[in-house]
Structure formats: structure tokens, C-alpha cells
PDB file of C-alpha atoms in Angstrom:
ATOM      1  CA  MET A  20     -32.047 -35.709 -29.363  1.00  0.00           C
ATOM      2  CA  SER A  21     -32.716 -38.250 -26.751  1.00  0.00           C
ATOM      3  CA  ALA A  22     -35.495 -38.032 -24.615  1.00  0.00           C
ATOM      4  CA  GLY A  23     -34.939 -36.131 -21.430  1.00  0.00           C
ATOM      5  CA  THR A  24     -31.850 -34.321 -22.750  1.00  0.00           C
ATOM      6  CA  GLU A  25     -31.982 -30.456 -21.430  1.00  0.00           C
ATOM      7  CA  TYR A  26     -30.567 -27.689 -23.444  1.00  0.00           C
ATOM      8  CA  THR A  27     -30.690 -23.988 -23.417  1.00  0.00           C
ATOM      9  CA  ALA A  28     -32.235 -22.096 -26.656  1.00  0.00           C
ATOM     10  CA  THR A  29     -33.927 -19.079 -27.787  1.00  0.00           C
ATOM     11  CA  VAL A  30     -37.640 -18.651 -28.502  1.00  0.00           C
ATOM     12  CA  ILE A  31     -37.789 -17.433 -32.236  1.00  0.00           C
ATOM     13  CA  ALA A  32     -41.432 -17.667 -32.767  1.00  0.00           C
ATOM     14  CA  ALA A  33     -44.445 -17.847 -30.542  1.00  0.00           C
ATOM     15  CA  TYR A  34     -48.135 -18.509 -31.278  1.00  0.00           C
ATOM     16  CA  GLY A  35     -50.083 -18.997 -28.381  1.00  0.00           C
ATOM     17  CA  ARG A  36     -48.443 -21.917 -26.406  1.00  0.00           C
ATOM     18  CA  HIS A  37     -47.095 -23.320 -29.744  1.00  0.00           C
ATOM     19  CA  LEU A  38     -43.258 -22.362 -29.936  1.00  0.00           C
ATOM     20  CA  VAL A  39     -40.409 -22.531 -32.140  1.00  0.00           C
ATOM     21  CA  VAL A  40     -36.845 -22.609 -30.172  1.00  0.00           C
ATOM     22  CA  ARG A  41     -33.484 -22.332 -31.668  1.00  0.00           C
ATOM     23  CA  ASP A  42     -30.696 -24.327 -29.635  1.00  0.00           C
ATOM     24  CA  ALA A  43     -27.147 -23.087 -29.538  1.00  0.00           C
ATOM     25  CA  GLN A  44     -26.006 -25.076 -32.669  1.00  0.00           C
ATOM     26  CA  GLY A  45     -28.732 -23.244 -34.660  1.00  0.00           C
ATOM     27  CA  ARG A  46     -31.248 -26.196 -34.932  1.00  0.00           C
ATOM     28  CA  GLU A  47     -34.948 -25.287 -34.610  1.00  0.00           C
ATOM     29  CA  HIS A  48     -37.474 -27.333 -32.410  1.00  0.00           C
ATOM     30  CA  GLU A  49     -41.153 -27.294 -31.794  1.00  0.00           C
ATOM     31  CA  ALA A  50     -41.776 -26.642 -28.440  1.00  0.00           C
ATOM     32  CA  ARG A  51     -44.434 -26.044 -25.900  1.00  0.00           C
ATOM     33  CA  PRO A  52     -44.333 -24.676 -22.308  1.00  0.00           C
ATOM     34  CA  PHE A  53     -44.409 -27.378 -19.678  1.00  0.00           C
ATOM     35  CA  GLY A  54     -47.243 -26.385 -17.168  1.00  0.00           C
ATOM     36  CA  ARG A  55     -49.910 -23.775 -17.532  1.00  0.00           C
ATOM     37  CA  ARG A  56     -48.625 -21.041 -15.469  1.00  0.00           C
ATOM     38  CA  LEU A  57     -45.177 -20.721 -17.668  1.00  0.00           C
ATOM     39  CA  SER A  58     -45.420 -17.665 -19.836  1.00  0.00           C
ATOM     40  CA  VAL A  59     -43.169 -17.731 -22.408  1.00  0.00           C
ATOM     41  CA  VAL A  60     -42.693 -14.940 -25.335  1.00  0.00           C
ATOM     42  CA  CYS A  61     -40.617 -14.564 -28.488  1.00  0.00           C
ATOM     43  CA  GLY A  62     -36.903 -13.608 -27.641  1.00  0.00           C
ATOM     44  CA  ASP A  63     -37.040 -15.529 -24.224  1.00  0.00           C
ATOM     45  CA  ASP A  64     -33.784 -17.751 -23.367  1.00  0.00           C
ATOM     46  CA  VAL A  65     -35.294 -20.780 -21.990  1.00  0.00           C
ATOM     47  CA  LEU A  66     -34.252 -24.385 -20.751  1.00  0.00           C
ATOM     48  CA  CYS A  67     -35.740 -27.171 -22.772  1.00  0.00           C
ATOM     49  CA  GLN A  68     -36.117 -30.768 -22.279  1.00  0.00           C
ATOM     50  CA  ALA A  69     -36.343 -32.959 -25.351  1.00  0.00           C
ATOM     51  CA  ASP A  70     -39.365 -35.217 -25.777  1.00  0.00           C
ATOM     52  CA  GLU A  71     -38.730 -37.719 -28.241  1.00  0.00           C
ATOM     53  CA  ARG A  72     -41.919 -39.543 -28.232  1.00  0.00           C
ATOM     54  CA  HIS A  73     -43.979 -36.559 -29.261  1.00  0.00           C
ATOM     55  CA  GLY A  74     -41.148 -34.880 -31.239  1.00  0.00           C
ATOM     56  CA  GLU A  75     -40.951 -31.652 -29.943  1.00  0.00           C
ATOM     57  CA  ALA A  76     -39.440 -29.855 -26.709  1.00  0.00           C
ATOM     58  CA  HIS A  77     -41.027 -28.788 -23.329  1.00  0.00           C
ATOM     59  CA  VAL A  78     -39.876 -25.320 -22.197  1.00  0.00           C
ATOM     60  CA  MET A  79     -39.240 -26.089 -18.385  1.00  0.00           C
ATOM     61  CA  LEU A  80     -37.831 -22.759 -17.401  1.00  0.00           C
ATOM     62  CA  VAL A  81     -37.586 -19.161 -18.818  1.00  0.00           C
ATOM     63  CA  LEU A  82     -34.132 -17.625 -17.889  1.00  0.00           C
ATOM     64  CA  PRO A  83     -33.655 -14.214 -16.506  1.00  0.00           C
ATOM     65  CA  ARG A  84     -34.695 -11.548 -18.878  1.00  0.00           C
ATOM     66  CA  ARG A  85     -32.244  -8.627 -19.492  1.00  0.00           C
ATOM     67  CA  THR A  86     -35.155  -6.723 -20.786  1.00  0.00           C
ATOM     68  CA  GLY A  87     -38.939  -6.999 -21.731  1.00  0.00           C
ATOM     69  CA  LEU A  88     -41.957  -5.020 -22.741  1.00  0.00           C
ATOM     70  CA  TYR A  89     -44.880  -5.839 -20.583  1.00  0.00           C
ATOM     71  CA  ARG A  90     -48.607  -4.779 -21.084  1.00  0.00           C
ATOM     72  CA  SER A  91     -51.538  -4.683 -18.332  1.00  0.00           C
ATOM     73  CA  ASN A  92     -54.557  -6.864 -19.127  1.00  0.00           C
ATOM     74  CA  LEU A  93     -58.046  -5.670 -17.567  1.00  0.00           C
ATOM     75  CA  ARG A  94     -57.327  -7.177 -14.238  1.00  0.00           C
ATOM     76  CA  ALA A  95     -54.050  -5.150 -14.056  1.00  0.00           C
ATOM     77  CA  ASP A  96     -52.026  -8.366 -14.453  1.00  0.00           C
ATOM     78  CA  GLU A  97     -48.903  -7.869 -16.355  1.00  0.00           C
ATOM     79  CA  GLU A  98     -48.398 -10.078 -19.583  1.00  0.00           C
ATOM     80  CA  PRO A  99     -45.019 -10.130 -21.251  1.00  0.00           C
ATOM     81  CA  VAL A 100     -45.032  -9.228 -24.885  1.00  0.00           C
ATOM     82  CA  VAL A 101     -41.456  -9.628 -26.244  1.00  0.00           C
ATOM     83  CA  ALA A 102     -38.203 -10.283 -24.364  1.00  0.00           C
ATOM     84  CA  ASN A 103     -34.569  -9.561 -24.408  1.00  0.00           C
ATOM     85  CA  ILE A 104     -34.638  -6.667 -26.868  1.00  0.00           C
ATOM     86  CA  SER A 105     -32.153  -3.490 -26.960  1.00  0.00           C
ATOM     87  CA  LEU A 106     -34.339  -1.560 -29.461  1.00  0.00           C
ATOM     88  CA  LEU A 107     -37.933  -1.068 -29.590  1.00  0.00           C
ATOM     89  CA  LEU A 108     -39.053   0.224 -33.154  1.00  0.00           C
ATOM     90  CA  VAL A 109     -42.469   2.166 -32.376  1.00  0.00           C
ATOM     91  CA  THR A 110     -44.120   2.257 -35.823  1.00  0.00           C
ATOM     92  CA  LEU A 111     -46.631   4.413 -37.243  1.00  0.00           C
ATOM     93  CA  ALA A 112     -47.951   5.620 -40.881  1.00  0.00           C
ATOM     94  CA  PRO A 113     -50.280   8.132 -42.239  1.00  0.00           C
ATOM     95  CA  VAL A 114     -52.654   5.354 -43.033  1.00  0.00           C
ATOM     96  CA  PRO A 115     -54.089   4.066 -40.504  1.00  0.00           C
ATOM     97  CA  ALA A 116     -54.393   7.499 -38.809  1.00  0.00           C
ATOM     98  CA  PRO A 117     -51.698   7.686 -36.179  1.00  0.00           C
ATOM     99  CA  ASP A 118     -52.626   7.283 -32.384  1.00  0.00           C
ATOM    100  CA  LEU A 119     -50.008   9.376 -30.764  1.00  0.00           C
ATOM    101  CA  PHE A 120     -51.135   8.227 -27.244  1.00  0.00           C
ATOM    102  CA  ILE A 121     -50.456   4.592 -27.978  1.00  0.00           C
ATOM    103  CA  VAL A 122     -47.020   5.746 -29.424  1.00  0.00           C
ATOM    104  CA  ASP A 123     -46.461   7.565 -26.081  1.00  0.00           C
ATOM    105  CA  ARG A 124     -47.406   4.641 -24.128  1.00  0.00           C
ATOM    106  CA  TYR A 125     -44.771   2.174 -25.848  1.00  0.00           C
ATOM    107  CA  LEU A 126     -42.123   5.022 -25.365  1.00  0.00           C
ATOM    108  CA  CYS A 127     -43.038   5.438 -21.545  1.00  0.00           C
ATOM    109  CA  ALA A 128     -42.772   1.386 -21.508  1.00  0.00           C
ATOM    110  CA  ALA A 129     -39.654   1.422 -23.001  1.00  0.00           C
ATOM    111  CA  ALA A 130     -38.248   4.335 -20.932  1.00  0.00           C
ATOM    112  CA  SER A 131     -39.304   2.788 -17.845  1.00  0.00           C
ATOM    113  CA  ALA A 132     -37.694  -0.669 -18.877  1.00  0.00           C
ATOM    114  CA  GLY A 133     -34.218   0.955 -19.648  1.00  0.00           C
ATOM    115  CA  MET A 134     -34.620   0.206 -23.561  1.00  0.00           C
ATOM    116  CA  ARG A 135     -33.809   2.466 -26.112  1.00  0.00           C
ATOM    117  CA  ALA A 136     -36.627   3.230 -28.501  1.00  0.00           C
ATOM    118  CA  ALA A 137     -37.107   4.747 -32.129  1.00  0.00           C
ATOM    119  CA  LEU A 138     -39.876   5.942 -34.296  1.00  0.00           C
ATOM    120  CA  VAL A 139     -40.393   4.117 -37.515  1.00  0.00           C
ATOM    121  CA  LEU A 140     -42.547   6.059 -39.953  1.00  0.00           C
ATOM    122  CA  ASN A 141     -43.698   3.688 -42.973  1.00  0.00           C
ATOM    123  CA  LYS A 142     -45.503   4.816 -46.063  1.00  0.00           C
ATOM    124  CA  CYS A 143     -43.520   8.172 -45.990  1.00  0.00           C
ATOM    125  CA  ASP A 144     -44.556   8.481 -49.747  1.00  0.00           C
ATOM    126  CA  ARG A 145     -47.793   9.509 -48.503  1.00  0.00           C
ATOM    127  CA  PRO A 146     -48.969  13.008 -47.281  1.00  0.00           C
ATOM    128  CA  ARG A 147     -48.748  13.264 -43.372  1.00  0.00           C
ATOM    129  CA  PRO A 148     -51.906  13.921 -41.587  1.00  0.00           C
ATOM    130  CA  GLU A 149     -52.049  17.746 -40.513  1.00  0.00           C
ATOM    131  CA  GLY A 150     -50.350  18.413 -37.147  1.00  0.00           C
ATOM    132  CA  LEU A 151     -48.169  14.985 -37.198  1.00  0.00           C
ATOM    133  CA  ALA A 152     -44.986  16.778 -38.097  1.00  0.00           C
ATOM    134  CA  PRO A 153     -44.598  19.082 -34.759  1.00  0.00           C
ATOM    135  CA  GLU A 154     -45.506  16.069 -32.610  1.00  0.00           C
ATOM    136  CA  LEU A 155     -42.844  13.982 -34.354  1.00  0.00           C
ATOM    137  CA  ALA A 156     -40.475  16.725 -33.801  1.00  0.00           C
ATOM    138  CA  VAL A 157     -41.158  17.178 -30.122  1.00  0.00           C
ATOM    139  CA  LEU A 158     -40.254  13.286 -29.600  1.00  0.00           C
ATOM    140  CA  ASP A 159     -36.964  13.732 -31.621  1.00  0.00           C
ATOM    141  CA  ALA A 160     -35.892  16.422 -29.424  1.00  0.00           C
ATOM    142  CA  LEU A 161     -36.620  14.173 -26.425  1.00  0.00           C
ATOM    143  CA  GLY A 162     -34.230  11.660 -28.290  1.00  0.00           C
ATOM    144  CA  TYR A 163     -36.410   9.307 -30.061  1.00  0.00           C
ATOM    145  CA  PRO A 164     -35.204   9.515 -33.624  1.00  0.00           C
ATOM    146  CA  LEU A 165     -37.461   9.044 -36.468  1.00  0.00           C
ATOM    147  CA  LEU A 166     -36.656   6.955 -39.315  1.00  0.00           C
ATOM    148  CA  PRO A 167     -39.021   7.725 -42.212  1.00  0.00           C
ATOM    149  CA  CYS A 168     -39.143   4.829 -44.904  1.00  0.00           C
ATOM    150  CA  SER A 169     -41.595   2.944 -47.110  1.00  0.00           C
ATOM    151  CA  ALA A 170     -41.818  -0.766 -47.238  1.00  0.00           C
ATOM    152  CA  GLN A 171     -43.633  -0.168 -50.789  1.00  0.00           C
ATOM    153  CA  ASP A 172     -40.655   1.486 -52.571  1.00  0.00           C
ATOM    154  CA  GLY A 173     -37.613   0.973 -50.389  1.00  0.00           C
ATOM    155  CA  ALA A 174     -37.227   4.495 -49.161  1.00  0.00           C
ATOM    156  CA  GLY A 175     -35.042   4.643 -46.114  1.00  0.00           C
ATOM    157  CA  ILE A 176     -34.984   1.007 -45.676  1.00  0.00           C
ATOM    158  CA  ASP A 177     -31.091   1.083 -45.707  1.00  0.00           C
ATOM    159  CA  ALA A 178     -31.216   3.972 -42.866  1.00  0.00           C
ATOM    160  CA  LEU A 179     -33.563   1.414 -41.070  1.00  0.00           C
ATOM    161  CA  ARG A 180     -31.208  -1.519 -41.477  1.00  0.00           C
ATOM    162  CA  ARG A 181     -28.117   0.388 -40.121  1.00  0.00           C
ATOM    163  CA  ALA A 182     -30.396   1.443 -37.025  1.00  0.00           C
ATOM    164  CA  CYS A 183     -30.794  -2.361 -36.459  1.00  0.00           C
ATOM    165  CA  GLN A 184     -27.217  -3.614 -37.138  1.00  0.00           C
ATOM    166  CA  ALA A 185     -26.075  -5.229 -33.920  1.00  0.00           C
ATOM    167  CA  GLU A 186     -29.422  -4.775 -32.167  1.00  0.00           C
ATOM    168  CA  THR A 187     -32.072  -7.333 -31.057  1.00  0.00           C
ATOM    169  CA  ALA A 188     -35.098  -4.740 -32.335  1.00  0.00           C
ATOM    170  CA  ALA A 189     -38.929  -5.303 -32.173  1.00  0.00           C
ATOM    171  CA  PHE A 190     -41.624  -3.539 -33.925  1.00  0.00           C
ATOM    172  CA  VAL A 191     -44.469  -2.549 -32.437  1.00  0.00           C
ATOM    173  CA  GLY A 192     -47.551  -0.311 -33.202  1.00  0.00           C
ATOM    174  CA  GLN A 193     -50.985  -0.080 -34.530  1.00  0.00           C
ATOM    175  CA  SER A 194     -52.686  -2.643 -36.812  1.00  0.00           C
ATOM    176  CA  GLY A 195     -51.832  -1.954 -40.442  1.00  0.00           C
ATOM    177  CA  VAL A 196     -48.785   0.375 -40.279  1.00  0.00           C
ATOM    178  CA  GLY A 197     -46.916  -2.231 -42.149  1.00  0.00           C
ATOM    179  CA  LYS A 198     -44.476  -3.804 -39.740  1.00  0.00           C
ATOM    180  CA  SER A 199     -44.282  -7.254 -41.683  1.00  0.00           C
ATOM    181  CA  SER A 200     -43.692  -5.392 -44.773  1.00  0.00           C
ATOM    182  CA  LEU A 201     -40.756  -3.652 -43.387  1.00  0.00           C
ATOM    183  CA  ILE A 202     -39.300  -6.734 -42.109  1.00  0.00           C
ATOM    184  CA  GLY A 203     -39.734  -8.226 -45.584  1.00  0.00           C
ATOM    185  CA  ARG A 204     -37.550  -5.466 -46.776  1.00  0.00           C
ATOM    186  CA  LEU A 205     -35.059  -5.896 -44.179  1.00  0.00           C
ATOM    187  CA  VAL A 206     -34.677  -9.521 -44.544  1.00  0.00           C
ATOM    188  CA  PRO A 207     -35.229 -10.525 -48.128  1.00  0.00           C
ATOM    189  CA  GLY A 208     -36.289 -13.846 -49.122  1.00  0.00           C
ATOM    190  CA  ILE A 209     -38.212 -14.936 -45.984  1.00  0.00           C
ATOM    191  CA  ASP A 210     -41.463 -16.393 -45.904  1.00  0.00           C
ATOM    192  CA  ILE A 211     -43.841 -13.875 -44.061  1.00  0.00           C
ATOM    193  CA  ARG A 212     -47.666 -13.393 -44.052  1.00  0.00           C
ATOM    194  CA  THR A 213     -48.592  -9.786 -44.707  1.00  0.00           C
ATOM    195  CA  GLY A 214     -52.116  -8.546 -45.637  1.00  0.00           C
ATOM    196  CA  GLY A 215     -53.263  -5.199 -47.430  1.00  0.00           C
ATOM    197  CA  LEU A 216     -55.308  -2.583 -45.833  1.00  0.00           C
ATOM    198  CA  MET A 217     -59.356  -3.005 -45.767  1.00  0.00           C
ATOM    199  CA  ARG A 218     -59.864   0.586 -46.677  1.00  0.00           C
ATOM    200  CA  GLU A 219     -57.519   3.514 -46.813  1.00  0.00           C
ATOM    201  CA  GLU A 220     -58.482   4.500 -43.552  1.00  0.00           C
ATOM    202  CA  ASP A 221     -58.454   1.377 -41.583  1.00  0.00           C
ATOM    203  CA  GLY A 222     -56.077  -1.137 -41.085  1.00  0.00           C
ATOM    204  CA  ARG A 223     -56.465  -5.033 -40.796  1.00  0.00           C
ATOM    205  CA  HIS A 224     -54.805  -7.001 -38.185  1.00  0.00           C
ATOM    206  CA  THR A 225     -52.535  -8.944 -40.211  1.00  0.00           C
ATOM    207  CA  THR A 226     -49.921 -10.743 -37.871  1.00  0.00           C
ATOM    208  CA  THR A 227     -51.211 -13.155 -35.158  1.00  0.00           C
ATOM    209  CA  ALA A 228     -48.080 -14.705 -34.101  1.00  0.00           C
ATOM    210  CA  SER A 229     -44.354 -13.017 -32.881  1.00  0.00           C
ATOM    211  CA  ARG A 230     -41.193 -14.198 -34.599  1.00  0.00           C
ATOM    212  CA  LEU A 231     -37.764 -13.575 -34.775  1.00  0.00           C
ATOM    213  CA  TYR A 232     -35.722 -12.892 -37.849  1.00  0.00           C
ATOM    214  CA  ASP A 233     -31.660 -12.581 -38.357  1.00  0.00           C
ATOM    215  CA  ILE A 234     -30.688  -9.680 -40.284  1.00  0.00           C
ATOM    216  CA  PRO A 235     -28.191 -10.378 -43.135  1.00  0.00           C
ATOM    217  CA  GLY A 236     -24.892  -8.812 -41.715  1.00  0.00           C
ATOM    218  CA  GLY A 237     -25.803  -8.749 -37.848  1.00  0.00           C
ATOM    219  CA  GLY A 238     -28.926  -8.261 -35.688  1.00  0.00           C
ATOM    220  CA  ALA A 239     -32.286  -9.682 -35.253  1.00  0.00           C
ATOM    221  CA  LEU A 240     -35.851  -8.339 -35.906  1.00  0.00           C
ATOM    222  CA  ILE A 241     -38.918  -9.442 -33.867  1.00  0.00           C
ATOM    223  CA  ASP A 242     -42.370  -8.830 -35.421  1.00  0.00           C
ATOM    224  CA  SER A 243     -45.318  -8.571 -33.202  1.00  0.00           C
ATOM    225  CA  PRO A 244     -49.227  -8.249 -33.580  1.00  0.00           C
ATOM    226  CA  GLY A 245     -50.607  -4.942 -34.283  1.00  0.00           C
ATOM    227  CA  VAL A 246     -52.702  -3.468 -31.708  1.00  0.00           C
ATOM    228  CA  ARG A 247     -55.744  -1.137 -31.355  1.00  0.00           C
ATOM    229  CA  ASP A 248     -54.762  -0.228 -27.834  1.00  0.00           C
ATOM    230  CA  PHE A 249     -51.731  -0.769 -25.493  1.00  0.00           C
ATOM    231  CA  ALA A 250     -51.548  -0.413 -21.718  1.00  0.00           C
ATOM    232  CA  PRO A 251     -48.145  -0.639 -20.286  1.00  0.00           C
ATOM    233  CA  ALA A 252     -47.753  -3.276 -17.177  1.00  0.00           C
ATOM    234  CA  ILE A 253     -48.583  -0.705 -14.384  1.00  0.00           C
ATOM    235  CA  GLU A 254     -46.137  -1.766 -11.863  1.00  0.00           C
ATOM    236  CA  ARG A 255     -43.232  -1.517 -14.437  1.00  0.00           C
ATOM    237  CA  LEU A 256     -43.766   2.009 -15.069  1.00  0.00           C
ATOM    238  CA  GLU A 257     -41.518   4.471 -13.448  1.00  0.00           C
ATOM    239  CA  PRO A 258     -43.829   5.670 -10.632  1.00  0.00           C
ATOM    240  CA  THR A 259     -42.910   9.440 -10.609  1.00  0.00           C
ATOM    241  CA  SER A 260     -42.922  10.189 -14.456  1.00  0.00           C
ATOM    242  CA  LEU A 261     -44.284   7.104 -15.742  1.00  0.00           C
ATOM    243  CA  GLY A 262     -41.672   7.085 -18.355  1.00  0.00           C
ATOM    244  CA  PHE A 263     -42.410  10.529 -19.642  1.00  0.00           C
ATOM    245  CA  LEU A 264     -38.763  11.933 -20.233  1.00  0.00           C
ATOM    246  CA  GLU A 265     -39.749  15.724 -19.933  1.00  0.00           C
ATOM    247  CA  VAL A 266     -41.682  14.865 -16.744  1.00  0.00           C
ATOM    248  CA  ALA A 267     -39.059  13.311 -15.287  1.00  0.00           C
ATOM    249  CA  ALA A 268     -36.617  16.083 -15.799  1.00  0.00           C
ATOM    250  CA  ARG A 269     -38.656  18.591 -14.173  1.00  0.00           C
ATOM    251  CA  ALA A 270     -39.940  16.375 -11.507  1.00  0.00           C
ATOM    252  CA  PRO A 271     -37.125  17.261  -8.994  1.00  0.00           C
ATOM    253  CA  GLY A 272     -38.284  20.672  -9.109  1.00  0.00           C
ATOM    254  CA  CYS A 273     -41.696  19.809  -7.548  1.00  0.00           C
ATOM    255  CA  ARG A 274     -42.554  21.123  -3.880  1.00  0.00           C
ATOM    256  CA  PHE A 275     -43.770  17.422  -2.993  1.00  0.00           C
ATOM    257  CA  ASP A 276     -41.410  14.363  -3.627  1.00  0.00           C
ATOM    258  CA  ASP A 277     -44.923  12.613  -4.212  1.00  0.00           C
ATOM    259  CA  CYS A 278     -46.025  15.013  -6.638  1.00  0.00           C
ATOM    260  CA  ARG A 279     -48.475  13.256  -9.238  1.00  0.00           C
ATOM    261  CA  HIS A 280     -48.076  16.496 -11.548  1.00  0.00           C
ATOM    262  CA  MET A 281     -51.999  16.561 -11.988  1.00  0.00           C
ATOM    263  CA  ARG A 282     -53.313  19.460  -9.538  1.00  0.00           C
ATOM    264  CA  GLU A 283     -50.706  19.675  -6.671  1.00  0.00           C
ATOM    265  CA  PRO A 284     -49.503  23.083  -5.672  1.00  0.00           C
ATOM    266  CA  GLY A 285     -45.828  24.087  -6.467  1.00  0.00           C
ATOM    267  CA  CYS A 286     -45.565  21.424  -9.634  1.00  0.00           C
ATOM    268  CA  ALA A 287     -42.595  22.241 -11.791  1.00  0.00           C
ATOM    269  CA  VAL A 288     -44.363  20.042 -14.317  1.00  0.00           C
ATOM    270  CA  GLN A 289     -47.579  21.794 -14.607  1.00  0.00           C
ATOM    271  CA  ALA A 290     -45.375  25.097 -14.426  1.00  0.00           C
ATOM    272  CA  ALA A 291     -43.621  23.703 -17.525  1.00  0.00           C
ATOM    273  CA  VAL A 292     -46.741  22.915 -19.373  1.00  0.00           C
ATOM    274  CA  ALA A 293     -48.010  26.574 -18.610  1.00  0.00           C
ATOM    275  CA  ALA A 294     -44.818  27.830 -19.845  1.00  0.00           C
ATOM    276  CA  GLY A 295     -44.937  26.098 -23.210  1.00  0.00           C
ATOM    277  CA  GLU A 296     -41.984  24.023 -22.424  1.00  0.00           C
ATOM    278  CA  ILE A 297     -43.881  20.809 -22.282  1.00  0.00           C
ATOM    279  CA  GLY A 298     -46.344  20.319 -24.994  1.00  0.00           C
ATOM    280  CA  ALA A 299     -50.150  19.993 -24.349  1.00  0.00           C
ATOM    281  CA  ARG A 300     -50.664  16.861 -25.975  1.00  0.00           C
ATOM    282  CA  ARG A 301     -47.702  14.974 -24.206  1.00  0.00           C
ATOM    283  CA  TYR A 302     -49.172  16.534 -20.934  1.00  0.00           C
ATOM    284  CA  GLU A 303     -52.578  15.097 -21.600  1.00  0.00           C
ATOM    285  CA  SER A 304     -51.111  11.806 -22.748  1.00  0.00           C
ATOM    286  CA  TYR A 305     -49.383  11.827 -19.179  1.00  0.00           C
ATOM    287  CA  ARG A 306     -52.574  12.694 -17.423  1.00  0.00           C
ATOM    288  CA  ARG A 307     -54.579   9.938 -19.504  1.00  0.00           C
ATOM    289  CA  LEU A 308     -51.696   7.358 -18.411  1.00  0.00           C
ATOM    290  CA  ARG A 309     -51.797   8.559 -14.920  1.00  0.00           C
ATOM    291  CA  ARG A 310     -55.543   7.902 -14.586  1.00  0.00           C
ATOM    292  CA  LEU A 311     -55.572   4.647 -16.400  1.00  0.00           C
ATOM    293  CA  ARG A 312     -52.605   3.415 -14.040  1.00  0.00           C
ATOM    294  CA  GLU A 313     -54.908   4.499 -10.965  1.00  0.00           C
ATOM    295  CA  GLN A 314     -57.814   2.710 -12.457  1.00  0.00           C
ATOM    296  CA  LEU A 315     -56.006  -0.499 -12.963  1.00  0.00           C
ATOM    297  CA  GLN A 316     -54.620  -0.170  -9.571  1.00  0.00           C
ATOM    298  CA  GLU A 317     -58.050   0.047  -8.293  1.00  0.00           C
ATOM    299  CA  ALA A 318     -58.890  -3.147 -10.264  1.00  0.00           C
ATOM    300  CA  ALA A 319     -55.726  -4.976  -9.023  1.00  0.00           C
ATOM    301  CA  GLY A 320     -57.327  -4.792  -5.321  1.00  0.00           C
ATOM    302  CA  PRO A 321     -55.809  -3.785  -1.806  1.00  0.00           C
ATOM    303  CA  LYS A 322     -52.799  -6.223  -2.094  1.00  0.00           C
ATOM    304  CA  ARG A 323     -51.301  -3.868  -4.749  1.00  0.00           C
ATOM    305  CA  LYS A 324     -52.598  -0.487  -3.751  1.00  0.00           C
ATOM    306  CA  GLY A 325     -49.910   2.128  -2.922  1.00  0.00           C
ATOM    307  CA  ARG A 326     -46.965   0.511  -5.025  1.00  0.00           C
TER     308      ARG A 326
END
């Protein structure tokens, strides 16, 4: 393209400020954001301007996102993770040991953003940790389907592929659960870097960039770096329930409209916990996220208090 030509494209790879975009004709271009304040992530639709001199494109504008997954940093500022996805695949495995509180936070971020989510249990050929099955059953009953599979032997891959058809899906989860290996199964022949586990009980961080892959037969997948923790963007959480579906279902029965479901009298959520209708671990997960949200709001300063 000649210098200065403008065109729209989709970001299909992001490594820091190094991007790869794909235009409407399917051509790929190396690109960089124009300006330090422009935040661009994999899945974004963008307006580009060709820079023939440097053999790359400048991303001038991020077009409005249909959906997005956002996280909070330590200053409580929100940072986009991936954009324009229709399905969040929250991935876990028997090894490394699942952190269900991280799983809950991804699910809450998806629910608050109006995105569908599913659970992907990789390494399903290995024994499940004690107590995992009933917790997964609780999430399944809430409407988060479980997709057991194995990147190693291919078990369950066909069902996972069907779940991703006609979707733009993103794999998220702890480091070492095998997200990149699963994508390698779903999109055969791609060049994707994967790594093994350091030890049986500890996973390594194997992916440093996000990339979008087209699924043969339809749909697309975005791989994202594994995490040790995840804090959803606090201003994007549904304020009453924080994205916990069982809390949202019972909140209308609380005595006070602004009930935090912590210690308030006449709280229908606490009554449901006492009656065993809401699991104790899920309620503790809600309490932790509520406290985290308030801590981050405090860190954000007076301008954002009370939102």
C-alpha cells in the first residue's frame, strides 16, 4: 500500500506494542499503535495508516469494541486483555492445581460484560483433585458447560471444536494448563510455541503474546498468556452481584436496594447461603471479590469512589 493509505483491519497478534493486523483482503501487516496512549489488543478492529517508509502500518484508532475482557492493575486502572469475543473459554487442569477463585473472577468478568463462558478441563485423563467435581457441577448448574478434553491424546477435542464453531473464542486461565496445546489440536499445522511443565505441581508461563487463529470450518480462537492471578476491571463489574449469577438471582429479595450481601440485615443472599442454596466456596469467592473491589476503589482515589 502507498504511504498514507487508510484501511480497516483486525488485530490478529499483539506482543506489547508490536502488532500484526489483517485487512479486509486477508493480507497481514506488521503494525504499531500511533501514540503512547493508544491501547490495542488482539481481536480489536482498528483503523490503520500505511507507513511505506518503515514497511509497517500505524494503528490510528481502535474502533468501538463489541465486547471485551478487562483486568485491573494495582492502581485500579483498567487494561484490556482481548476484544470482540463471543465466548470465553476458562481453562483449568488437574495440574497445576486449579485455583477456582481465579476461575470465578473470569466468569464474573464475562457475565458482567454480557459474554458467554464455558469451562475447559484439559488433561482430563489425569485424576481430578479431591473436591473439584462438585464445584464444577455447581458451575455447570449455573449455566457454564464443562468441556473435558486432553490436548495430549485428543480426547474431547471434537466436542471442543464444535463449541467453538461460528464463535470468536478466547482461552484464558492459569499458566501451564495447556491452552496453547489445545489450540494446536484445534488448528492443526500452525506454528505455536508451547512448553512443558517445570514440575508436576507447578506450571510454567509459556505464552507471552496473544494471537488469533482461524478454525478450519469456521470460527476463531485467541490464545492469551497464562496468569497467576486475575482481577477483573472493577468499574466493569455489575455493581450489585459482581457477576455472580446466583447472587444476581437472589439480590432482588434483599431488604435494601444497595445491599452488599456481606453483613446487612434482611439479605436474601446470606439467607440462601445459610440454607445451602448458594455454595460456601462460591460465597467466599464473592466476598473476596467484593473486598478486592473496595480496596481497588480506595486505591483509585476520591474521583472514582462511590461509582
